[in-house]
Backbone as a printed PyTorch tensor [residue, N CA C, xyz], in Angstrom:
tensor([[[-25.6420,  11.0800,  47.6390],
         [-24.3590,  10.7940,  48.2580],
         [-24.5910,  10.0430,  49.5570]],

        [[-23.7180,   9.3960,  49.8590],
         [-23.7010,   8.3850,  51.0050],
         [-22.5450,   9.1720,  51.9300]],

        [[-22.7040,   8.2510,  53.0200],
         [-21.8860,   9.5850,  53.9580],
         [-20.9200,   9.0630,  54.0730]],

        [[-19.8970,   8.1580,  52.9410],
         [-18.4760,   8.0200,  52.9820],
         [-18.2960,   8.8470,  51.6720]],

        [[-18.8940,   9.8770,  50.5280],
         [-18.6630,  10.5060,  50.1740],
         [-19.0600,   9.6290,  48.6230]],

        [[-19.0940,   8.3210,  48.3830],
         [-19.3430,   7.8680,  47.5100],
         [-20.9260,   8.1810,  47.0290]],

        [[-20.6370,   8.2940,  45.7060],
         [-22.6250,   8.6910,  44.7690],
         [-23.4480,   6.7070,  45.4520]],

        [[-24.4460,   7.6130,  45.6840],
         [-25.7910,   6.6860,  46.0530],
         [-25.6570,   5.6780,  44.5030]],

        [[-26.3630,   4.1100,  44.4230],
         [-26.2060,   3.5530,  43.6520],
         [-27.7600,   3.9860,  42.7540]],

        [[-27.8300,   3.6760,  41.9040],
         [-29.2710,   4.1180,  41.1880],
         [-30.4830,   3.2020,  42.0510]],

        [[-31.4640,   4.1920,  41.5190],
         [-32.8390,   3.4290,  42.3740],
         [-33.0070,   2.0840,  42.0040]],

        [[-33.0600,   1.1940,  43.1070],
         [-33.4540,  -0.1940,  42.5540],
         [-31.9650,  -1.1040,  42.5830]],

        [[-31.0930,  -0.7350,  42.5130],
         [-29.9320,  -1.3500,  42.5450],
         [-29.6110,  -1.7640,  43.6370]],

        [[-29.1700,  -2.9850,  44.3540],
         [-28.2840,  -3.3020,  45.3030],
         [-27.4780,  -2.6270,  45.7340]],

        [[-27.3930,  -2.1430,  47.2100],
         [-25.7350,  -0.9240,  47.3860],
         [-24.5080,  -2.0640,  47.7980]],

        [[-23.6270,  -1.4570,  46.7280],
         [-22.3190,  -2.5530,  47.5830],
         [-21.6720,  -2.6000,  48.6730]],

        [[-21.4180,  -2.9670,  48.9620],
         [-20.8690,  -3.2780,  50.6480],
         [-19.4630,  -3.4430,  50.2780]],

        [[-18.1950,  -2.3310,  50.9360],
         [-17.1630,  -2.6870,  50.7870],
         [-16.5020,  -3.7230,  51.1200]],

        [[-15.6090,  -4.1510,  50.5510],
         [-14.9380,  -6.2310,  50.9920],
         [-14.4040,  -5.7670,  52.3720]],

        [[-14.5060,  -6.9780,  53.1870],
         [-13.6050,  -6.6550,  54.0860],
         [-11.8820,  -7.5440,  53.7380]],

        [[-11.1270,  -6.5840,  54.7470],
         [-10.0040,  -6.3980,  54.5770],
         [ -9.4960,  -8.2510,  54.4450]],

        [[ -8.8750,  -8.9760,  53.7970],
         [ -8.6890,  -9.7690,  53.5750],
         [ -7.2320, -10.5510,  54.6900]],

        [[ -7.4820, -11.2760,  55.1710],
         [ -5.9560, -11.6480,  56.2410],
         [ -5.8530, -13.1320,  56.1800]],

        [[ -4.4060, -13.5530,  56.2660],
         [ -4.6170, -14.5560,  56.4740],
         [ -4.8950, -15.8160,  57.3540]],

        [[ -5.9700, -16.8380,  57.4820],
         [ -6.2730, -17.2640,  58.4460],
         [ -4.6350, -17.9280,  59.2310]],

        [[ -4.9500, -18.0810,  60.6090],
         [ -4.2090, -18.3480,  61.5380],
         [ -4.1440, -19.7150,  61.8090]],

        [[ -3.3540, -20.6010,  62.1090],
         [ -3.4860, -22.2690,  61.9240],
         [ -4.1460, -22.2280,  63.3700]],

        [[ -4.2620, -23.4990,  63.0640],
         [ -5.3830, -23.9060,  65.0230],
         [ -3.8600, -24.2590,  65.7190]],

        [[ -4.4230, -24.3160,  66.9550],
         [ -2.8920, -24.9680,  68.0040],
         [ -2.8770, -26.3240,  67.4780]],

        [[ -3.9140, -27.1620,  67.3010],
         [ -3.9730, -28.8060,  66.8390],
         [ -3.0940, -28.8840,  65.8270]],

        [[ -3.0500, -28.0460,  65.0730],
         [ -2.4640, -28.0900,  63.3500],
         [ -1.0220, -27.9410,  63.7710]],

        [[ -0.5680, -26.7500,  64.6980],
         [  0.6600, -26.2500,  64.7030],
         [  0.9120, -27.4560,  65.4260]],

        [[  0.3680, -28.1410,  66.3890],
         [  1.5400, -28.6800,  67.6360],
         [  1.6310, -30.1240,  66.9720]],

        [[  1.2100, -30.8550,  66.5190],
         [  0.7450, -32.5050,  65.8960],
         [  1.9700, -32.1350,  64.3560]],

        [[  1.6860, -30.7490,  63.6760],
         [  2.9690, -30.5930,  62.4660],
         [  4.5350, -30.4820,  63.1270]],

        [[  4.2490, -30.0340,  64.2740],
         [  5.6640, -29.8440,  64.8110],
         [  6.2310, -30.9200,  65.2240]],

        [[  5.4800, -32.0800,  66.4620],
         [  5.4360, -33.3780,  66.3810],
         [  5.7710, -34.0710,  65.1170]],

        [[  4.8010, -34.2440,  64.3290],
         [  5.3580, -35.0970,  63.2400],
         [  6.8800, -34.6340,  62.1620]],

        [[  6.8760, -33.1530,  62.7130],
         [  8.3590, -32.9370,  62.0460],
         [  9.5510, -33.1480,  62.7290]],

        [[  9.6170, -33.3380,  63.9140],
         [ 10.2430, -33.6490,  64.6800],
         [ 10.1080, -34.9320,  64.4890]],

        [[  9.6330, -36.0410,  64.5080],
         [  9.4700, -37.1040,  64.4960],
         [  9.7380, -38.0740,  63.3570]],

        [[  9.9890, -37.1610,  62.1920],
         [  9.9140, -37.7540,  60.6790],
         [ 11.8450, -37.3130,  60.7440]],

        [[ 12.0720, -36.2270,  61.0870],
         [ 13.2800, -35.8480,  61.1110],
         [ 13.9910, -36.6180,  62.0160]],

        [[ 13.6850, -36.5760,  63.1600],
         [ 14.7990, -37.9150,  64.3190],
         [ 15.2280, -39.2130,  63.2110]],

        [[ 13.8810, -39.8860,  62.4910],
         [ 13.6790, -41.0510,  61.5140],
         [ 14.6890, -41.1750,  60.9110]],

        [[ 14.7030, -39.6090,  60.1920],
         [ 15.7050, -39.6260,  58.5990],
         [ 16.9950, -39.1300,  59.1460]],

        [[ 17.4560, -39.0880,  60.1790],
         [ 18.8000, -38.6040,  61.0370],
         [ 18.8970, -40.0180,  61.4680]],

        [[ 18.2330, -41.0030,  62.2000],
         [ 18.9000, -41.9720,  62.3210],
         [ 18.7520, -42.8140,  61.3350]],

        [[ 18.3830, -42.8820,  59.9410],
         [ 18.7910, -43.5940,  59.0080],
         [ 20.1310, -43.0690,  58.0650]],

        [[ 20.0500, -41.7810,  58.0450],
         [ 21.7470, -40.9050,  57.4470],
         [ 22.4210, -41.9540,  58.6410]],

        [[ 22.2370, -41.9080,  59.7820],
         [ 23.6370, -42.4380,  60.5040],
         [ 23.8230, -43.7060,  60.7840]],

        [[ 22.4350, -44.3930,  60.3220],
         [ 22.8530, -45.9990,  60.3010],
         [ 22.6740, -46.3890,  61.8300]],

        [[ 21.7900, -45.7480,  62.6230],
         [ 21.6870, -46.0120,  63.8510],
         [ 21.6180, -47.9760,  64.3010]],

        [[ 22.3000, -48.4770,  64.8810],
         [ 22.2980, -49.6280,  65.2040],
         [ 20.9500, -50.3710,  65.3850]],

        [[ 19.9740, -49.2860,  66.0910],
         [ 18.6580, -49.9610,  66.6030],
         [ 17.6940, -50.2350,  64.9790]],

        [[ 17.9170, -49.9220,  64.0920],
         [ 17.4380, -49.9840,  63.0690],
         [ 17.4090, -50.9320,  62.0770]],

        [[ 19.0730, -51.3250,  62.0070],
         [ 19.7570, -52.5650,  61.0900],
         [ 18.9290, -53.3430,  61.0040]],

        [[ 18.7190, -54.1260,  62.4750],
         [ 17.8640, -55.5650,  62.5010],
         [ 17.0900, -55.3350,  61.1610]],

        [[ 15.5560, -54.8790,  62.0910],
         [ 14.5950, -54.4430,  61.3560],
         [ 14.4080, -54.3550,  59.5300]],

        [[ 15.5220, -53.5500,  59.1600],
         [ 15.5940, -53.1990,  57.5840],
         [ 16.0540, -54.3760,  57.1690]],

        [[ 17.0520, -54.9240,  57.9150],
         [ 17.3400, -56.4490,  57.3420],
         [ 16.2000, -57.2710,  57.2840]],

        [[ 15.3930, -57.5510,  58.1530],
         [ 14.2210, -58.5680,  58.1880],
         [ 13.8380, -58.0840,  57.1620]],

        [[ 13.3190, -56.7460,  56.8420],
         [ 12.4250, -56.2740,  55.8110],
         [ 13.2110, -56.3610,  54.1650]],

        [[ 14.1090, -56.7030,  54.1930],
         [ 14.9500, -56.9310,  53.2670],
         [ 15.7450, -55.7530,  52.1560]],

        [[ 15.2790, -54.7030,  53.3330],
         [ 16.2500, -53.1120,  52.2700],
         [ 17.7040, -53.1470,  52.9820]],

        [[ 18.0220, -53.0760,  51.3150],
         [ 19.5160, -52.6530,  51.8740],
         [ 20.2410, -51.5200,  52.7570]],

        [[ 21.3000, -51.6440,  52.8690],
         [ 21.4500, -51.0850,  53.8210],
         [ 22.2460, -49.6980,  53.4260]],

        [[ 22.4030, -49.9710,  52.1570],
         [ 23.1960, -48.4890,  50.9690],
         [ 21.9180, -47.8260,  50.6650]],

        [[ 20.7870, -48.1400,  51.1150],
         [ 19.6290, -47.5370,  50.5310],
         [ 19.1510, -46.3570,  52.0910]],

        [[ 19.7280, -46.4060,  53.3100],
         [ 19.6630, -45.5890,  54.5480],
         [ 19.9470, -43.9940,  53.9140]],

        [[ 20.7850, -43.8480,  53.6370],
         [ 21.4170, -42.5670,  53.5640],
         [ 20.2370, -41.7240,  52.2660]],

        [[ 20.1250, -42.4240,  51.3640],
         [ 19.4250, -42.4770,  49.9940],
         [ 19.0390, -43.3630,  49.5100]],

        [[ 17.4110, -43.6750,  49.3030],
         [ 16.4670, -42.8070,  49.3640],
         [ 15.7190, -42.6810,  50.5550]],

        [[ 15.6770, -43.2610,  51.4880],
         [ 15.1330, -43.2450,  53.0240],
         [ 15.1920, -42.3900,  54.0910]],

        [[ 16.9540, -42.1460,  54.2840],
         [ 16.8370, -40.5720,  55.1480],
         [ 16.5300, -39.6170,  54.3280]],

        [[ 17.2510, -39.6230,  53.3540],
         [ 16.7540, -37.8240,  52.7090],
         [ 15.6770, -37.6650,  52.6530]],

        [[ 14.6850, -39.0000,  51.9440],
         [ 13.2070, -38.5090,  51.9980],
         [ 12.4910, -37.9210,  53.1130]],

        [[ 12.7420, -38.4580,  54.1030],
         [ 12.7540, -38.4650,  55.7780],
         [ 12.7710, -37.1960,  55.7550]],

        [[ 13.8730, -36.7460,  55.6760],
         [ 14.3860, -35.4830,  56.3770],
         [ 14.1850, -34.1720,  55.3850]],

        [[ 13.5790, -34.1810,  54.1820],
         [ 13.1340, -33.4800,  53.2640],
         [ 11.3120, -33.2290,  53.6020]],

        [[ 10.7860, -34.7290,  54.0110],
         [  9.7890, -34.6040,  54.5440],
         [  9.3830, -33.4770,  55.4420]],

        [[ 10.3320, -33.2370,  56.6570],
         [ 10.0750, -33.0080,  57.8580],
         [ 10.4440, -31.3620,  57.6300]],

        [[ 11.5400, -30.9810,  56.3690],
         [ 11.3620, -29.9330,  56.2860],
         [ 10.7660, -28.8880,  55.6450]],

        [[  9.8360, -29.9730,  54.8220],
         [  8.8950, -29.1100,  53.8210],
         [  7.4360, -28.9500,  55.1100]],

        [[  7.2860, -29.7860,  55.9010],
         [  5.9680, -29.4070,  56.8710],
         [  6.9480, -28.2920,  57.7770]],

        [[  8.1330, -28.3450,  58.2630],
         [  8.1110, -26.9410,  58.8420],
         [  8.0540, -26.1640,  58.0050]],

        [[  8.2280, -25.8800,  56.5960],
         [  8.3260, -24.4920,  55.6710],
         [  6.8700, -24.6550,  55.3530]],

        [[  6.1120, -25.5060,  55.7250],
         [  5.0110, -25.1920,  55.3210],
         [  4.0120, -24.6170,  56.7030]],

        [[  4.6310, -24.2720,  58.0840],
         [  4.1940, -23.7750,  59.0490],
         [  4.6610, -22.6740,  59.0570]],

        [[  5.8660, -22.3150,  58.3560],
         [  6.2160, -20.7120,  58.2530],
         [  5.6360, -19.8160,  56.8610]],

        [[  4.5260, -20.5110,  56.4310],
         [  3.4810, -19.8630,  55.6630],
         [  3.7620, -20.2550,  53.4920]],

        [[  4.6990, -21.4920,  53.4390],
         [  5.2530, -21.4340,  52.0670],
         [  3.7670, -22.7120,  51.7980]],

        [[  2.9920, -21.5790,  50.2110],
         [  1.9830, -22.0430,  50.0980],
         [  1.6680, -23.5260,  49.3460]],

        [[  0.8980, -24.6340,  49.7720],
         [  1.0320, -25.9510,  49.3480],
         [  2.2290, -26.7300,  49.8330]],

        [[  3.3520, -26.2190,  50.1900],
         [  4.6660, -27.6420,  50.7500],
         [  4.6160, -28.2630,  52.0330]],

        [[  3.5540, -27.6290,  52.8900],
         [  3.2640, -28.3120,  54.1740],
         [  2.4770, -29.3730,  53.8090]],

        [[  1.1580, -29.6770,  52.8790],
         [  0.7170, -30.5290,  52.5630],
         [  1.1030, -31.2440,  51.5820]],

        [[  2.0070, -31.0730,  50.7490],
         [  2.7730, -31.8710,  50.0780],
         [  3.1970, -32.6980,  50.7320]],

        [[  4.0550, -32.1270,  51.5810],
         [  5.1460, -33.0260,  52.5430],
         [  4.3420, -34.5890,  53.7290]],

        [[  3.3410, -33.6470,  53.7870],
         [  2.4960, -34.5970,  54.9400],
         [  2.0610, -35.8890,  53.8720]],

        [[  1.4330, -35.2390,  52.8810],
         [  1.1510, -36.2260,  51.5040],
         [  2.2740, -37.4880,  51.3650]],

        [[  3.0840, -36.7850,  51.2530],
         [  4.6240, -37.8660,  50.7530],
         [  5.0770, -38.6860,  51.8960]],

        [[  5.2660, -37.9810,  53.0240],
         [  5.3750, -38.6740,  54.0770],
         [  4.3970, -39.8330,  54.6860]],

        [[  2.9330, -39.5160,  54.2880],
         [  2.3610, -40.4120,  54.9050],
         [  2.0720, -41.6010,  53.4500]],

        [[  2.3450, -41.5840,  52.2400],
         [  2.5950, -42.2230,  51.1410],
         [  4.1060, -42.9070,  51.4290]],

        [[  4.9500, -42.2790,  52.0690],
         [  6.2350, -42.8720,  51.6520],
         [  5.6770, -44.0840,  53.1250]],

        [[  5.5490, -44.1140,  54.3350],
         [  5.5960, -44.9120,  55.1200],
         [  4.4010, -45.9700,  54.9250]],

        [[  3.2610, -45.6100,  53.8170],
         [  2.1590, -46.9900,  53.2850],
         [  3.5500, -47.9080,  52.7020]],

        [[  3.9980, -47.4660,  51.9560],
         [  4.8990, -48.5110,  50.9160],
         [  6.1560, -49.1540,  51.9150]],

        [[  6.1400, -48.3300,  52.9360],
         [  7.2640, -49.1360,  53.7940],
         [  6.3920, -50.4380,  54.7300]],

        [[  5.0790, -49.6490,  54.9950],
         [  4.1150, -50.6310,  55.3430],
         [  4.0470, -52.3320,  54.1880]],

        [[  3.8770, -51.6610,  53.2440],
         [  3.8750, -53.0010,  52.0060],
         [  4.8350, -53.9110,  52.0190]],

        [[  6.4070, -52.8000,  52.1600],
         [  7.5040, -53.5860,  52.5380],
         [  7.6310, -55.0310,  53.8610]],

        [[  7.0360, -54.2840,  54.7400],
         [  7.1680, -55.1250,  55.8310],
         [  6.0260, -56.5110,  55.4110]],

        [[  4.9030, -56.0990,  55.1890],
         [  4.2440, -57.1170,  54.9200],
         [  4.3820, -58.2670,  54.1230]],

        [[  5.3170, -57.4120,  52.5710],
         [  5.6690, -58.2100,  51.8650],
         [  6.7170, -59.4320,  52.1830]],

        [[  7.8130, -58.9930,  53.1820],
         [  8.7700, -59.8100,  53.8200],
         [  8.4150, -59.9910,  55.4270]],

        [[  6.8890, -60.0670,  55.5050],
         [  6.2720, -60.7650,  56.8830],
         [  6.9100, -60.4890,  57.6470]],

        [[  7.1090, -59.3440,  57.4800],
         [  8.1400, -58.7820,  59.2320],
         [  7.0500, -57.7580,  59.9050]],

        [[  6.7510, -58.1470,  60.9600],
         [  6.0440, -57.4970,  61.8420],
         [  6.3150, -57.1530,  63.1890]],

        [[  7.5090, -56.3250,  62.9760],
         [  8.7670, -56.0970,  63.9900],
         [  7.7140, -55.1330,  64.3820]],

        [[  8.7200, -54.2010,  65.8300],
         [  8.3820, -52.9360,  65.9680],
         [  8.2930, -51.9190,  65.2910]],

        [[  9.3320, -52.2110,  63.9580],
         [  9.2920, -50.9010,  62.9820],
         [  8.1650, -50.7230,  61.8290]],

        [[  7.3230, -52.3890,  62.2680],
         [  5.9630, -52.1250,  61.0520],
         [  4.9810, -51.6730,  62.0460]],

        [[  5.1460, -51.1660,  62.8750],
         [  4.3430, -50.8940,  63.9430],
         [  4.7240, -49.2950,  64.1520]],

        [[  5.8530, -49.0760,  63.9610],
         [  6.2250, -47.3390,  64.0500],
         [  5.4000, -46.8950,  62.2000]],

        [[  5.6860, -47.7430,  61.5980],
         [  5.5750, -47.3340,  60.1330],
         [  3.8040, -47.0570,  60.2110]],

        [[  3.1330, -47.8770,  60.6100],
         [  1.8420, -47.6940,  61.1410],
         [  1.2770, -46.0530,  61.5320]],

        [[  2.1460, -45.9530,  62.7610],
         [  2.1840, -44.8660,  63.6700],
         [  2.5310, -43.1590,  62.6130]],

        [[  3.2350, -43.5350,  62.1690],
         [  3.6540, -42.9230,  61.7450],
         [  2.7510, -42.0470,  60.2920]],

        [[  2.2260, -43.0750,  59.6580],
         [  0.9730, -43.1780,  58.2080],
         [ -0.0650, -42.2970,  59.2550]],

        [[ -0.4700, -42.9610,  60.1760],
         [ -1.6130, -42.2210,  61.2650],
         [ -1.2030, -40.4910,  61.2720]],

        [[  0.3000, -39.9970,  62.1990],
         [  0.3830, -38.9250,  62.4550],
         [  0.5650, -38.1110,  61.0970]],

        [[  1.0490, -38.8840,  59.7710],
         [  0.7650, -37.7820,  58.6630],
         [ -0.1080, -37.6630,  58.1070]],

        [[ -0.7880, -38.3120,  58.1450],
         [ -2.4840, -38.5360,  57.9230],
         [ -2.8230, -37.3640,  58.6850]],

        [[ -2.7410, -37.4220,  59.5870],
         [ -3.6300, -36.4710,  60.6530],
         [ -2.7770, -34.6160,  60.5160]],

        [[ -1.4250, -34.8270,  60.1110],
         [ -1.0280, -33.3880,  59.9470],
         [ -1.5800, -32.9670,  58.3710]],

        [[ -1.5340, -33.7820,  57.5320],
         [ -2.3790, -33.6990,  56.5290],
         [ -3.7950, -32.8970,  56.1890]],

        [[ -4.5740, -33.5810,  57.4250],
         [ -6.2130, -33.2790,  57.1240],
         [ -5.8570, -31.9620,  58.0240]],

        [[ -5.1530, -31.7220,  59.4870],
         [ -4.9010, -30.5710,  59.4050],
         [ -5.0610, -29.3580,  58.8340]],

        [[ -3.8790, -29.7130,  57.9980],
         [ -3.1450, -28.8040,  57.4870],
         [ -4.3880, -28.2050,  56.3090]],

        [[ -5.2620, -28.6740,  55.5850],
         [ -5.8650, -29.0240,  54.8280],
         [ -7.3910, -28.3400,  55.3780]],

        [[ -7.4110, -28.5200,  56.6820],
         [ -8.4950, -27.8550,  57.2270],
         [ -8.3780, -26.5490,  57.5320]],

        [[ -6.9180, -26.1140,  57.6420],
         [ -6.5600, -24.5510,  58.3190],
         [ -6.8400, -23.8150,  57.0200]]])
């Protein structure tokens, strides 16, 4: 007998070592504060494309998307984005990196967009910025 009351293992056998208690790891501050950033930041996006914000028009015009296309498919994606990385900071398993996935996929193809119609406004330059910070909540997220 062993002195937690359990029988000794036979001679020659390995003794097992009870598991330890299993928890779940804790995100880093980098992970939490850069996901909160980019959800905040993906969400402002898809709120001022639902509302058709003025500073925007130009831009989508150069790039040649319509402008019935703001509300759907552009903000919602936006703003679906931004809320699957917060549900994925309040512990819902795989939709934080989904979201970072899609988000930083949905702004390459807006990247393509701009290039394709040689617009190299400020907004192919946020679209840039933007591929970077979900990229980076991504590998994050991915590392926690």
């Amino acid at each position: 007998m062993r002195g937690d009351g359990a029988p000794a293992p036979p001679y020659g056998a390995p003794a097992r070592r009870p598991r330890p208690e299993r928890r779940s790891t804790p995100i880093s501050t980098a992970h939490l504060v850069v996901t909160l950033f980019a959800a905040l930041a993906n969400g402002f996006s898809g709120v001022g494309a639902v509302l058709r914000l003025p500073a925007i028009l130009p831009g989508m015009a150069r790039a040649g998307v319509p402008e019935s296309w703001l509300v759907f498919p552009i903000g919602t994606l936006k703003l679906a984005g931004a809320a699957g990385l917060l549900l994925g900071l309040l512990g819902v398993p795989l939709i934080g990196p989904a979201a970072a996935l899609g988000l930083a996929l949905y702004f390459l193809c807006a990247i393509g967009v701009h290039v394709h119609a040689r617009d190299f406004s400020a907004q192919f330059g946020l679209a840039i910025g933007f591929v970077a910070l979900n990229t980076a909540t991504l590998a994050l997220a991915l590392a926690s």
